[in-house]
Amino acid sequence: GVAVLLDTQLGLNQQVKIGFFLGKQKIVSRAIVRNVRDEQGRHRVGIEFVELNKEYESFIAGLISSKVYKSFG
């Protein structure tokens, strides 16, 4: 999943479509809002991906693995 900071409030369990770039890779997925917290007049929203494309899943896993590997270095 992902957490984002928004000006607009979303409801718990609301279904959304999310799109963003990680570097040059565009990620698009259906998602569900899992938590919402007010933060200084904005809304921090935790979103769970739904049926994330396997290509995107592999790309994200590779980024996480790379970051963990670098932390040992």
mmCIF file of C-alpha atoms in Angstrom:
data_model
loop_
_atom_site.group_PDB
_atom_site.id
_atom_site.type_symbol
_atom_site.label_atom_id
_atom_site.label_comp_id
_atom_site.label_asym_id
_atom_site.label_seq_id
_atom_site.Cartn_x
_atom_site.Cartn_y
_atom_site.Cartn_z
ATOM 1 C CA GLY A 1 0.000 0.000 0.000
ATOM 2 C CA VAL A 2 0.851 3.636 0.245
ATOM 3 C CA ALA A 3 0.146 6.620 2.497
ATOM 4 C CA VAL A 4 -0.619 10.026 1.020
ATOM 5 C CA LEU A 5 -1.316 13.485 2.423
ATOM 6 C CA LEU A 6 -4.430 15.038 0.854
ATOM 7 C CA ASP A 7 -6.463 18.233 1.127
ATOM 8 C CA THR A 8 -9.601 16.169 0.449
ATOM 9 C CA GLN A 9 -10.988 13.766 3.055
ATOM 10 C CA LEU A 10 -11.716 10.193 1.972
ATOM 11 C CA GLY A 11 -13.860 7.702 3.886
ATOM 12 C CA LEU A 12 -12.731 4.443 5.443
ATOM 13 C CA ASN A 13 -13.151 1.481 3.091
ATOM 14 C CA GLN A 14 -13.798 3.857 0.184
ATOM 15 C CA GLN A 15 -12.745 2.354 -3.138
ATOM 16 C CA VAL A 16 -10.450 4.591 -5.186
ATOM 17 C CA LYS A 17 -8.197 4.461 -8.217
ATOM 18 C CA ILE A 18 -4.658 5.670 -7.604
ATOM 19 C CA GLY A 19 -1.894 6.565 -10.018
ATOM 20 C CA PHE A 20 1.611 7.880 -9.373
ATOM 21 C CA PHE A 21 5.206 7.642 -10.588
ATOM 22 C CA LEU A 22 8.047 5.834 -8.828
ATOM 23 C CA GLY A 23 11.003 7.188 -10.712
ATOM 24 C CA LYS A 24 10.090 6.650 -14.370
ATOM 25 C CA GLN A 25 7.654 3.779 -13.626
ATOM 26 C CA LYS A 26 3.985 4.750 -13.647
ATOM 27 C CA ILE A 27 1.901 2.766 -11.133
ATOM 28 C CA VAL A 28 -1.908 2.607 -11.528
ATOM 29 C CA SER A 29 -4.155 0.478 -9.327
ATOM 30 C CA ARG A 30 -7.536 0.133 -7.733
ATOM 31 C CA ALA A 31 -7.288 0.568 -3.977
ATOM 32 C CA ILE A 32 -9.205 0.775 -0.703
ATOM 33 C CA VAL A 33 -8.812 3.463 1.964
ATOM 34 C CA ARG A 34 -7.757 1.649 5.152
ATOM 35 C CA ASN A 35 -7.102 4.550 7.544
ATOM 36 C CA VAL A 36 -7.513 8.312 7.703
ATOM 37 C CA ARG A 37 -5.927 10.716 10.176
ATOM 38 C CA ASP A 38 -6.158 14.495 10.350
ATOM 39 C CA GLU A 39 -2.747 16.113 10.280
ATOM 40 C CA GLN A 40 -2.526 19.899 10.585
ATOM 41 C CA GLY A 41 -5.593 20.597 8.446
ATOM 42 C CA ARG A 42 -4.813 17.880 5.901
ATOM 43 C CA HIS A 43 -5.706 14.201 5.718
ATOM 44 C CA ARG A 44 -3.113 11.420 5.911
ATOM 45 C CA VAL A 45 -4.679 8.476 4.094
ATOM 46 C CA GLY A 46 -3.445 4.881 4.172
ATOM 47 C CA ILE A 47 -4.389 3.049 0.988
ATOM 48 C CA GLU A 48 -4.215 -0.689 0.263
ATOM 49 C CA PHE A 49 -3.682 -1.749 -3.352
ATOM 50 C CA VAL A 50 -6.304 -4.131 -4.763
ATOM 51 C CA GLU A 51 -5.191 -6.715 -7.335
ATOM 52 C CA LEU A 52 -1.976 -4.814 -8.047
ATOM 53 C CA ASN A 53 -0.527 -5.698 -11.462
ATOM 54 C CA LYS A 54 2.272 -8.277 -11.023
ATOM 55 C CA GLU A 55 4.688 -6.084 -13.021
ATOM 56 C CA TYR A 56 4.118 -3.183 -10.608
ATOM 57 C CA GLU A 57 4.367 -5.516 -7.626
ATOM 58 C CA SER A 58 7.752 -6.822 -8.818
ATOM 59 C CA PHE A 59 9.007 -3.290 -9.485
ATOM 60 C CA ILE A 60 8.049 -2.105 -5.975
ATOM 61 C CA ALA A 61 9.553 -5.234 -4.364
ATOM 62 C CA GLY A 62 12.797 -4.556 -6.258
ATOM 63 C CA LEU A 63 12.944 -1.007 -4.918
ATOM 64 C CA ILE A 64 12.387 -2.203 -1.360
ATOM 65 C CA SER A 65 15.034 -4.934 -1.710
ATOM 66 C CA SER A 66 17.521 -2.429 -3.106
ATOM 67 C CA LYS A 67 16.924 -0.017 -0.209
ATOM 68 C CA VAL A 68 17.281 -2.782 2.410
ATOM 69 C CA TYR A 69 20.470 -4.040 0.747
ATOM 70 C CA LYS A 70 21.963 -0.515 0.757
ATOM 71 C CA SER A 71 21.194 -0.141 4.482
ATOM 72 C CA PHE A 72 23.549 -3.081 5.193
ATOM 73 C CA GLY A 73 26.334 -1.486 3.164
#
